[in-house]
Coordinates of C-alpha atoms and ligand atoms in Angstrom, one line a residue:
Chain A
M1 CA 86.1 108.6 117.9
S2 CA 88.7 111.2 116.9
G3 CA 91.4 109.0 118.5
L4 CA 90.3 106.2 116.2
I5 CA 90.7 108.4 113.1
L6 CA 94.0 109.8 114.2
G7 CA 95.2 106.3 115.0
M8 CA 94.1 105.0 111.6
K9 CA 95.9 107.9 109.8
N10 CA 99.1 107.0 111.7
E11 CA 98.9 103.3 110.9
F12 CA 98.2 104.1 107.2
Y13 CA 101.1 106.4 107.1
K14 CA 103.4 103.6 108.4
I15 CA 102.1 101.2 105.7
L16 CA 102.6 103.7 102.9
H17 CA 106.2 104.1 103.9
R18 CA 106.9 100.5 102.9
K19 CA 107.8 100.2 99.2
K20 CA 106.7 96.6 98.9
Y21 CA 103.1 97.6 98.7
I22 CA 103.8 99.7 95.6
V23 CA 105.9 96.9 94.1
L24 CA 103.1 94.4 94.6
F25 CA 100.6 96.7 93.0
A26 CA 102.9 97.2 90.0
I27 CA 103.2 93.4 89.7
G28 CA 99.4 93.1 89.6
A29 CA 99.1 95.8 87.0
L30 CA 101.8 94.1 84.9
I31 CA 99.9 90.8 84.9
C32 CA 96.8 92.7 83.6
I33 CA 98.9 94.3 80.9
G34 CA 100.3 90.9 80.0
R35 CA 96.9 89.4 79.8
L36 CA 95.6 92.2 77.5
G37 CA 98.7 91.8 75.3
G38 CA 98.1 88.1 75.1
G39 CA 94.4 88.6 74.3
M40 CA 95.2 91.1 71.5
L41 CA 97.8 88.7 70.1
I42 CA 95.4 85.8 69.9
S43 CA 92.7 87.9 68.4
K44 CA 95.1 89.1 65.8
I45 CA 96.4 85.7 65.0
S46 CA 92.9 84.3 64.6
S47 CA 92.0 87.5 62.7
G48 CA 89.3 88.5 65.2
I49 CA 87.5 85.2 65.4
V50 CA 88.7 84.5 68.9
D51 CA 88.1 87.6 71.1
I52 CA 88.9 86.9 74.7
Q53 CA 88.8 90.2 76.4
T54 CA 85.2 91.3 76.8
N55 CA 85.4 92.5 80.4
M56 CA 88.8 93.2 81.7
P57 CA 88.0 94.3 85.2
L58 CA 85.8 91.3 85.9
G59 CA 88.1 89.0 84.1
M60 CA 91.1 89.9 86.3
M61 CA 89.1 90.0 89.5
R62 CA 89.9 86.6 90.8
L63 CA 93.6 87.4 90.8
M64 CA 92.8 90.4 93.0
T65 CA 90.3 88.9 95.4
D66 CA 91.9 85.5 95.9
I67 CA 95.6 86.1 95.7
L68 CA 96.7 89.7 95.8
A69 CA 94.3 91.0 98.4
P70 CA 94.9 88.2 100.9
L71 CA 98.6 88.6 100.4
I72 CA 98.7 92.3 101.0
I73 CA 96.4 91.8 104.0
F74 CA 98.7 89.2 105.5
M75 CA 101.8 91.4 104.9
A76 CA 100.2 94.6 106.2
V77 CA 98.7 93.1 109.3
T78 CA 101.9 91.3 110.1
D79 CA 103.8 94.6 109.7
L80 CA 101.4 96.4 112.0
F81 CA 101.3 93.7 114.7
A82 CA 103.9 90.9 114.9
S83 CA 106.7 93.0 113.4
E84 CA 105.9 95.9 115.7
I85 CA 106.0 93.6 118.7
Q86 CA 109.3 92.2 117.6
E87 CA 110.8 95.6 116.9
D88 CA 109.4 96.9 120.1
T89 CA 107.6 99.8 118.3
L90 CA 104.1 98.7 119.3
K91 CA 104.6 100.5 122.6
T92 CA 104.5 103.9 120.9
A93 CA 100.9 103.1 119.9
I94 CA 100.0 101.8 123.3
M95 CA 101.6 104.6 125.4
A96 CA 99.4 107.2 123.8
P97 CA 96.0 108.7 124.4
I98 CA 94.2 105.8 122.7
T99 CA 92.7 102.7 124.2
R100 CA 93.9 99.2 123.1
A101 CA 90.5 98.5 121.5
K102 CA 91.0 101.6 119.3
V103 CA 94.6 100.7 118.5
L104 CA 93.4 97.3 117.3
V105 CA 90.5 98.8 115.2
S106 CA 92.7 101.6 113.8
K107 CA 95.3 99.1 112.5
A108 CA 92.6 96.9 111.0
A109 CA 90.9 99.9 109.4
A110 CA 94.2 101.1 107.9
V111 CA 94.7 97.7 106.3
F112 CA 91.2 97.9 105.0
L113 CA 91.9 101.3 103.5
L114 CA 95.0 99.9 101.8
C115 CA 92.8 97.2 100.3
A116 CA 90.3 99.8 99.1
A117 CA 93.1 101.8 97.5
Y118 CA 94.3 98.6 95.8
Y119 CA 90.9 97.7 94.5
I120 CA 90.2 101.1 93.1
G121 CA 93.7 101.3 91.6
Y122 CA 93.5 97.9 90.1
Y123 CA 90.0 98.6 88.7
L124 CA 91.3 101.8 87.1
V125 CA 94.3 99.9 85.5
C126 CA 91.9 97.4 84.1
L127 CA 89.5 100.1 82.9
I128 CA 92.3 101.9 81.1
L129 CA 93.4 98.7 79.4
Q130 CA 89.9 98.0 78.4
I131 CA 89.6 101.4 76.9
I132 CA 92.9 100.9 75.0
S133 CA 91.6 97.6 73.7
G134 CA 88.7 99.6 72.3
N135 CA 85.8 97.7 73.6
V136 CA 84.1 99.7 76.3
N137 CA 80.5 99.6 77.5
A138 CA 79.8 102.2 80.2
S139 CA 77.1 100.2 82.0
V140 CA 79.2 97.0 82.1
M141 CA 82.1 99.0 83.5
T142 CA 79.9 100.6 86.1
A143 CA 78.7 97.2 87.2
A144 CA 82.2 96.0 87.4
F145 CA 83.1 98.9 89.7
G146 CA 80.1 97.9 91.9
A147 CA 81.4 94.4 92.0
Y148 CA 84.8 95.6 93.2
M149 CA 83.3 97.7 95.9
L150 CA 81.1 94.8 97.1
D151 CA 84.0 92.5 97.2
L152 CA 85.8 94.7 99.6
M153 CA 83.4 93.8 102.4
P154 CA 84.4 90.1 102.8
L155 CA 88.0 91.4 103.3
I156 CA 87.0 92.7 106.7
A157 CA 86.8 89.1 107.8
V158 CA 90.1 88.2 106.2
I159 CA 91.8 91.1 108.0
G160 CA 90.2 89.9 111.3
F161 CA 91.6 86.4 110.6
A162 CA 95.1 87.8 110.0
V163 CA 94.9 89.8 113.2
L164 CA 93.9 86.8 115.2
I165 CA 96.8 84.7 113.7
N166 CA 99.2 87.6 114.6
M167 CA 97.9 87.6 118.2
I168 CA 98.9 84.0 118.7
S169 CA 102.2 84.0 116.7
K170 CA 105.4 84.7 118.4
S171 CA 107.2 86.1 115.4
P172 CA 106.4 87.9 112.1
S173 CA 107.7 85.1 109.9
L174 CA 105.6 82.5 111.8
A175 CA 102.5 84.8 111.6
M176 CA 103.0 85.2 107.8
L177 CA 103.5 81.5 107.3
L178 CA 100.4 80.6 109.4
C179 CA 98.3 83.1 107.6
I180 CA 99.1 81.7 104.2
A181 CA 98.9 78.1 105.3
V182 CA 95.5 78.4 106.9
Y183 CA 94.2 80.5 104.1
V184 CA 95.3 77.8 101.5
I185 CA 93.6 75.1 103.6
F186 CA 90.4 77.1 103.8
K187 CA 90.5 77.7 100.1
Y188 CA 91.1 74.0 99.4
M189 CA 88.1 73.3 101.6
E190 CA 86.0 75.7 99.7
Y191 CA 86.5 73.7 96.5
Y192 CA 86.8 70.2 97.7
V193 CA 85.1 69.8 101.1
S194 CA 81.5 70.8 100.7
P195 CA 79.4 71.9 102.4
M196 CA 81.8 72.8 105.2
G197 CA 84.1 74.8 102.9
Q198 CA 81.3 76.9 101.6
M199 CA 80.6 78.1 105.1
L200 CA 84.0 79.6 105.7
F201 CA 84.4 83.4 105.3
T202 CA 87.2 82.8 102.8
S203 CA 84.6 81.5 100.3
Y204 CA 82.9 84.8 99.9
S205 CA 85.8 86.6 98.2
Q206 CA 83.6 87.1 95.1
W207 CA 80.3 87.6 96.7
H208 CA 79.3 90.3 94.3
K209 CA 78.0 87.4 92.2
L210 CA 75.3 86.9 94.8
W211 CA 74.3 90.5 94.8
M212 CA 74.5 91.3 91.2
G213 CA 73.0 88.1 89.7
S214 CA 70.0 88.4 87.5
L215 CA 67.8 87.1 90.3
L216 CA 68.6 87.7 93.9
P217 CA 68.7 84.4 95.8
F218 CA 67.5 86.0 99.0
R219 CA 67.7 83.0 101.3
S220 CA 71.3 82.0 100.6
M221 CA 72.2 85.7 100.6
A222 CA 70.9 86.3 104.1
A223 CA 72.7 83.1 105.2
K224 CA 75.9 84.3 103.8
V225 CA 75.7 87.8 105.2
G226 CA 74.9 86.1 108.5
I227 CA 77.9 83.8 108.3
L228 CA 80.2 86.6 107.3
S229 CA 79.2 89.1 110.0
G230 CA 79.3 86.2 112.5
S231 CA 82.9 85.4 111.5
V232 CA 83.8 89.1 111.7
L233 CA 82.4 89.3 115.2
I234 CA 84.1 86.2 116.4
L235 CA 87.5 86.9 114.8
Y236 CA 87.7 90.5 116.2
T237 CA 86.3 89.6 119.6
I238 CA 88.9 86.9 120.2
S239 CA 91.7 89.0 118.8
Y240 CA 90.7 91.9 121.2
I241 CA 90.5 89.6 124.2
I242 CA 94.1 88.3 123.5
F243 CA 95.4 91.8 122.6
D244 CA 93.9 93.4 125.7
R245 CA 95.7 91.0 128.1
K246 CA 99.1 91.1 126.4
D247 CA 102.1 92.6 128.1
I248 CA 103.7 94.8 125.4
Chain B
M1 CA 100.5 119.3 146.9
S2 CA 98.4 116.9 145.0
D3 CA 99.5 113.4 144.0
V4 CA 100.4 113.0 140.3
I5 CA 100.9 109.2 140.7
S6 CA 99.6 107.2 143.5
I7 CA 100.2 103.5 143.4
S8 CA 98.8 101.2 146.1
R9 CA 99.7 97.6 146.6
L10 CA 100.6 97.0 143.0
T11 CA 101.5 93.4 142.2
K12 CA 102.5 92.3 138.7
L13 CA 103.9 88.8 138.3
Y14 CA 105.0 87.5 135.0
R15 CA 104.4 83.9 134.0
N16 CA 107.8 82.9 135.3
G17 CA 106.9 84.1 138.8
R18 CA 109.1 87.2 138.7
G19 CA 107.9 90.8 138.7
I20 CA 106.9 93.2 141.5
K21 CA 105.1 92.7 144.7
N22 CA 103.0 94.9 146.8
I23 CA 104.4 98.3 145.7
S24 CA 103.0 101.5 147.1
L25 CA 104.5 104.7 145.9
T26 CA 103.4 108.3 145.4
V27 CA 104.8 111.0 143.1
E28 CA 103.7 114.5 144.1
E29 CA 103.4 117.5 141.8
G30 CA 106.8 118.9 141.0
D31 CA 108.6 115.8 142.3
I32 CA 111.5 114.2 140.5
V33 CA 111.4 110.7 142.0
G34 CA 114.3 108.3 141.3
L35 CA 113.8 104.6 141.2
L36 CA 117.0 103.0 142.2
G37 CA 117.7 99.3 142.1
P38 CA 119.9 96.5 140.7
N39 CA 119.2 94.9 137.3
G40 CA 116.0 92.9 137.4
S41 CA 114.7 94.5 140.5
G42 CA 111.4 95.7 138.8
K43 CA 112.0 99.3 137.9
T44 CA 110.9 98.9 134.3
T45 CA 107.9 96.7 135.3
I46 CA 106.5 99.5 137.5
M47 CA 106.8 102.0 134.7
K48 CA 105.2 99.6 132.2
C49 CA 102.2 99.2 134.5
I50 CA 101.8 103.0 134.8
L51 CA 101.9 103.3 131.0
G52 CA 99.4 100.6 130.2
L53 CA 102.0 98.4 128.6
N54 CA 101.7 95.8 131.3
R55 CA 98.5 94.5 132.7
F56 CA 98.6 94.0 136.4
S57 CA 96.6 91.6 138.5
Q58 CA 96.4 93.3 141.9
G59 CA 96.5 96.8 143.2
E60 CA 95.5 100.2 142.0
I61 CA 97.2 103.0 140.0
K62 CA 95.9 106.5 140.0
V63 CA 97.4 109.2 137.9
F64 CA 96.3 112.8 138.3
G65 CA 93.9 111.5 140.9
K66 CA 92.1 109.2 138.4
D67 CA 92.0 105.5 138.0
L68 CA 94.4 104.5 135.2
N69 CA 92.3 101.8 133.6
D70 CA 89.1 103.9 133.6
N71 CA 90.6 107.1 132.3
F72 CA 93.5 105.9 130.2
E73 CA 93.1 108.2 127.2
E74 CA 92.6 111.3 129.3
I75 CA 95.6 110.5 131.5
M76 CA 98.0 109.6 128.6
R77 CA 97.3 112.9 127.0
E78 CA 99.5 114.5 129.7
V79 CA 102.1 111.8 130.0
G80 CA 105.4 111.4 128.1
A81 CA 107.6 108.4 128.4
L82 CA 110.7 106.5 127.4
V83 CA 110.8 102.9 128.4
E84 CA 113.7 100.5 127.9
A85 CA 115.0 100.9 124.3
P86 CA 113.4 103.9 122.6
A87 CA 110.6 102.8 120.2
I88 CA 111.9 104.0 116.9
H89 CA 110.5 103.2 113.4
K90 CA 113.7 102.4 111.6
D91 CA 112.7 103.4 108.1
L92 CA 111.3 106.8 109.1
S93 CA 113.5 109.9 109.6
A94 CA 113.9 111.4 113.1
Y95 CA 111.4 114.1 112.1
Q96 CA 108.9 111.6 110.8
N97 CA 109.2 109.6 113.9
L98 CA 108.2 112.6 116.0
A99 CA 105.5 113.6 113.5
L100 CA 104.0 110.2 113.8
R101 CA 103.8 110.4 117.5
A102 CA 102.4 114.0 117.2
G103 CA 99.7 112.6 114.9
I104 CA 98.0 110.7 117.7
Y105 CA 97.7 114.0 119.7
G106 CA 96.0 115.6 116.7
G107 CA 99.2 117.2 115.6
V108 CA 101.9 119.3 117.2
P109 CA 103.2 122.5 115.5
Q110 CA 106.3 121.9 113.3
A111 CA 108.2 124.4 115.3
R112 CA 107.7 122.4 118.4
I113 CA 109.0 119.2 116.7
E114 CA 112.1 121.2 115.6
R115 CA 112.5 122.6 119.1
V116 CA 112.6 119.3 120.8
L117 CA 115.0 118.0 118.1
D118 CA 117.2 121.0 118.9
M119 CA 117.0 120.3 122.6
V120 CA 118.6 116.9 122.1
H121 CA 120.9 118.2 119.4
L122 CA 119.4 116.1 116.6
L123 CA 118.1 119.0 114.5
Q124 CA 120.9 118.7 111.9
Y125 CA 120.0 115.0 111.5
K126 CA 116.3 115.4 111.3
K127 CA 116.0 114.0 107.8
D128 CA 118.2 111.0 108.4
K129 CA 116.7 107.6 108.8
A130 CA 116.5 106.8 112.6
G131 CA 117.4 103.2 112.0
R132 CA 120.9 104.4 111.1
F133 CA 121.4 106.4 114.3
S134 CA 124.0 105.5 116.9
L135 CA 122.9 104.1 120.3
G136 CA 123.1 107.6 121.9
M137 CA 121.4 109.3 119.1
K138 CA 118.5 106.8 119.3
Q139 CA 118.3 107.5 123.0
R140 CA 118.2 111.3 122.3
L141 CA 115.4 110.7 119.8
G142 CA 113.5 108.7 122.5
L143 CA 113.9 111.6 124.9
A144 CA 112.7 114.1 122.3
S145 CA 109.6 111.9 121.8
A146 CA 108.9 111.9 125.6
F147 CA 109.3 115.7 125.8
L148 CA 107.4 116.4 122.5
T149 CA 103.9 117.3 123.9
E150 CA 105.2 119.1 127.0
P151 CA 103.5 116.6 129.3
K152 CA 102.8 117.2 132.9
L153 CA 104.2 113.8 133.9
M154 CA 107.2 112.1 132.4
I155 CA 108.3 108.6 133.0
L156 CA 111.8 108.0 131.9
D157 CA 113.5 104.6 132.2
E158 CA 117.3 105.0 132.3
P159 CA 117.1 108.3 130.5
V160 CA 120.9 108.9 130.2
N161 CA 121.6 105.3 129.0
G162 CA 124.2 105.5 126.2
L163 CA 124.6 109.3 126.4
D164 CA 127.9 111.1 126.4
I165 CA 129.1 113.2 129.3
E166 CA 127.7 116.4 128.0
G167 CA 124.4 114.6 127.1
V168 CA 124.0 113.4 130.7
V169 CA 124.5 116.9 132.1
E170 CA 122.1 118.4 129.5
V171 CA 119.4 115.9 130.1
R172 CA 119.6 116.6 133.8
E173 CA 119.3 120.3 133.1
I174 CA 116.3 119.8 130.8
I175 CA 114.5 117.7 133.5
K176 CA 115.1 120.3 136.2
R177 CA 114.1 123.2 133.9
M178 CA 110.9 121.5 133.0
R179 CA 110.1 121.0 136.6
D180 CA 110.9 124.6 137.6
E181 CA 109.3 126.3 134.6
K182 CA 106.3 124.0 133.8
G183 CA 105.8 122.3 137.1
A184 CA 106.3 118.9 135.4
S185 CA 106.7 115.8 137.6
F186 CA 109.1 112.9 136.8
L187 CA 109.6 109.3 137.6
I188 CA 113.0 108.3 136.6
S189 CA 114.8 105.0 136.9
S190 CA 118.5 104.3 137.1
H191 CA 120.9 101.8 138.5
M192 CA 123.4 104.6 139.1
A193 CA 123.1 106.2 142.5
G194 CA 125.2 109.2 141.5
E195 CA 122.8 110.2 138.7
I196 CA 119.7 109.9 141.0
E197 CA 121.5 111.9 143.7
K198 CA 122.2 114.8 141.3
T199 CA 118.8 114.8 139.6
C200 CA 116.1 113.7 142.0
N201 CA 114.5 115.1 145.1
K202 CA 113.2 111.7 146.3
V203 CA 114.6 108.3 146.0
A204 CA 112.8 104.9 146.0
V205 CA 114.9 101.8 146.3
M206 CA 113.7 98.6 144.6
Y207 CA 115.1 95.2 145.5
E208 CA 114.0 91.9 144.1
G209 CA 110.6 93.2 143.1
E210 CA 109.9 95.0 146.3
L211 CA 110.1 98.6 147.3
I212 CA 112.4 98.6 150.3
A213 CA 112.8 102.3 151.0
F214 CA 111.3 105.6 150.0
E215 CA 113.0 108.8 151.2
T216 CA 113.7 112.4 150.2
T217 CA 117.2 112.7 148.9
E218 CA 117.9 115.2 151.6
N219 CA 117.0 112.7 154.3
A220 CA 118.9 109.9 152.7
L221 CA 122.0 112.1 152.6
R222 CA 121.7 113.2 156.2
L223 CA 123.2 110.0 157.5
H224 CA 125.1 108.9 154.5
P225 CA 128.0 110.5 152.6
S226 CA 126.3 109.6 149.3
L227 CA 123.3 108.0 147.8
E228 CA 125.4 105.0 146.9
D229 CA 126.2 104.4 150.6
Y230 CA 122.6 104.9 151.4
F231 CA 121.6 102.3 148.8
L232 CA 124.1 99.8 150.0
D233 CA 123.0 100.2 153.6
V234 CA 119.4 99.8 152.8
V235 CA 120.1 96.7 150.8
K236 CA 122.3 95.2 153.5
E237 CA 119.6 95.8 156.1
K238 CA 117.1 94.1 153.8
R239 CA 119.4 91.1 153.4
G240 CA 119.9 91.0 157.1
E241 CA 116.1 90.7 157.6
V242 CA 115.9 87.8 155.2
I243 CA 118.7 85.9 157.0
I244 CA 117.2 86.4 160.5
Ligands
ATP1 N1 108.3 90.0 129.8 C1 108.8 89.4 130.8 N2 108.5 88.1 131.0 C2 109.0 87.4 132.1 N3 109.7 88.0 133.1 C3 110.0 89.3 132.9 C4 109.6 90.1 131.8 N4 110.0 91.3 131.9 C5 110.7 91.3 133.1 N5 110.7 90.1 133.7 C6 111.3 89.8 135.0 O1 110.8 90.7 136.0 C7 111.9 91.1 136.8 C8 111.9 92.7 136.8 O2 112.3 93.1 135.5 P1 112.5 94.6 135.2 O3 112.7 94.7 133.7 O4 111.4 95.4 135.7 O5 113.8 95.0 135.9 P2 114.6 96.4 136.0 O6 114.7 96.8 137.4 O7 114.1 97.3 135.0 O8 116.1 95.9 135.5 P3 117.2 96.7 134.6 O9 118.0 97.6 135.6 O10 118.1 95.6 134.1 O11 116.5 97.4 133.5 C9 113.2 90.5 136.3 O12 113.4 89.4 137.2 C10 112.8 90.0 134.9 O13 113.5 88.8 134.7
MG2 MG1 114.8 98.2 133.2

């Protein structure tokens, strides 16, 4: 257990040393600011008749869950697997008092931690903007925070998916390309190929809607939890089998 | 003396059919065993198997008397290694690279990190990005990383590769001192017989994926003027067998 936590710390340390994750976060924050500015402008022009921004954190959520989060996951997982294999630095993690299973989980956990930091940071940016816009309702904001935390869960599957793609790709650029291409196909299926698309793990990026709706649709919820945990299990198991046999 | 490494009938074949066949080798406590062999003879492959980097299909590896695969974490706690090119994170400094490795051992005192950097003469560059180091400096950092936790067993693949004359002598002295003072054991590879002759008390000769001789350096030198002649003779003998 302690090996796992030490490993995760190490992997997280490596991620934090790359500036691109900070840049990406700044871009996300800038988009939020732009949206608030636009909203205020429209509201001013229409002298308050049109008021777009009622819930900034929820309004900006799709950008985070469907675009930014997958992107940072693909980048971070590729940095920690395919790039390390190419640069021959993965061997430091392997030639250490930690089993391969723990190496794999500690890398995935570090990426999850990065996502959590992004979600919390992004929520805070939105919250501050909301406060600036002068339209805050504490209970609505608390609910929005709950939604962000709930939406972290489906990312575990997205991380597993990226790990699996990394296991079968020969180079970092190929891994990144495949991650994005397959993700886009899955997203396309979610919207246009029903019911198959709705059964993919990628379609749960905003599953807080299930949990926080006015009435809880228990049956479909149970089914989705089932599909998601099943996907997680399959993705990580196959990744582990491939990883464990690899010559590093 | 107890066996630090005992390998029996180890076979590791890559997908292209090359690799090592039927290797049996022991390293006893306090030994400095030199693996000598031409390029592509399988020295690195043996080391990678012992370090869990390569998965092998047949044979058994025991380290400190325990099966490697079943006790990997426990064993690796006492092993330091440098295999092929040193694994260096380019955008981290020399110090950060070592701190990162120390992290997995639950931390190593800062003084210890600085001490190993000093041992390999990198202390003055500790804040420099390791990606900008010269070949020899990277090699020194790789050695510092292997020595970092004062392991009982060190596996060093071409440890003096790229080092200057003084560096070669110093590394040899460090290895001998660690053996004498700490009782550490070593498995070292090289394709230079002279280096093995000066450093190792035993020599194992690899040839085309097979271990064709395993002797104490003393014995090898009894009938030959140098380890180089010994190596050439052993290889010639082996080739003779193949022809007949
Ligand atoms: N990843 C790999 N895939 C396929 N074949 C490999 C791989 N690594 C090594 N080999 C082959 O295995 C054999 C042994 O290689 P190894 O690297 O162990 O040699 P070596 O004795 O360390 O050589 P050198 O002195 O050049 O470092 C070689 O024939 C090599 O081509
Ligand atoms: Mg080699």
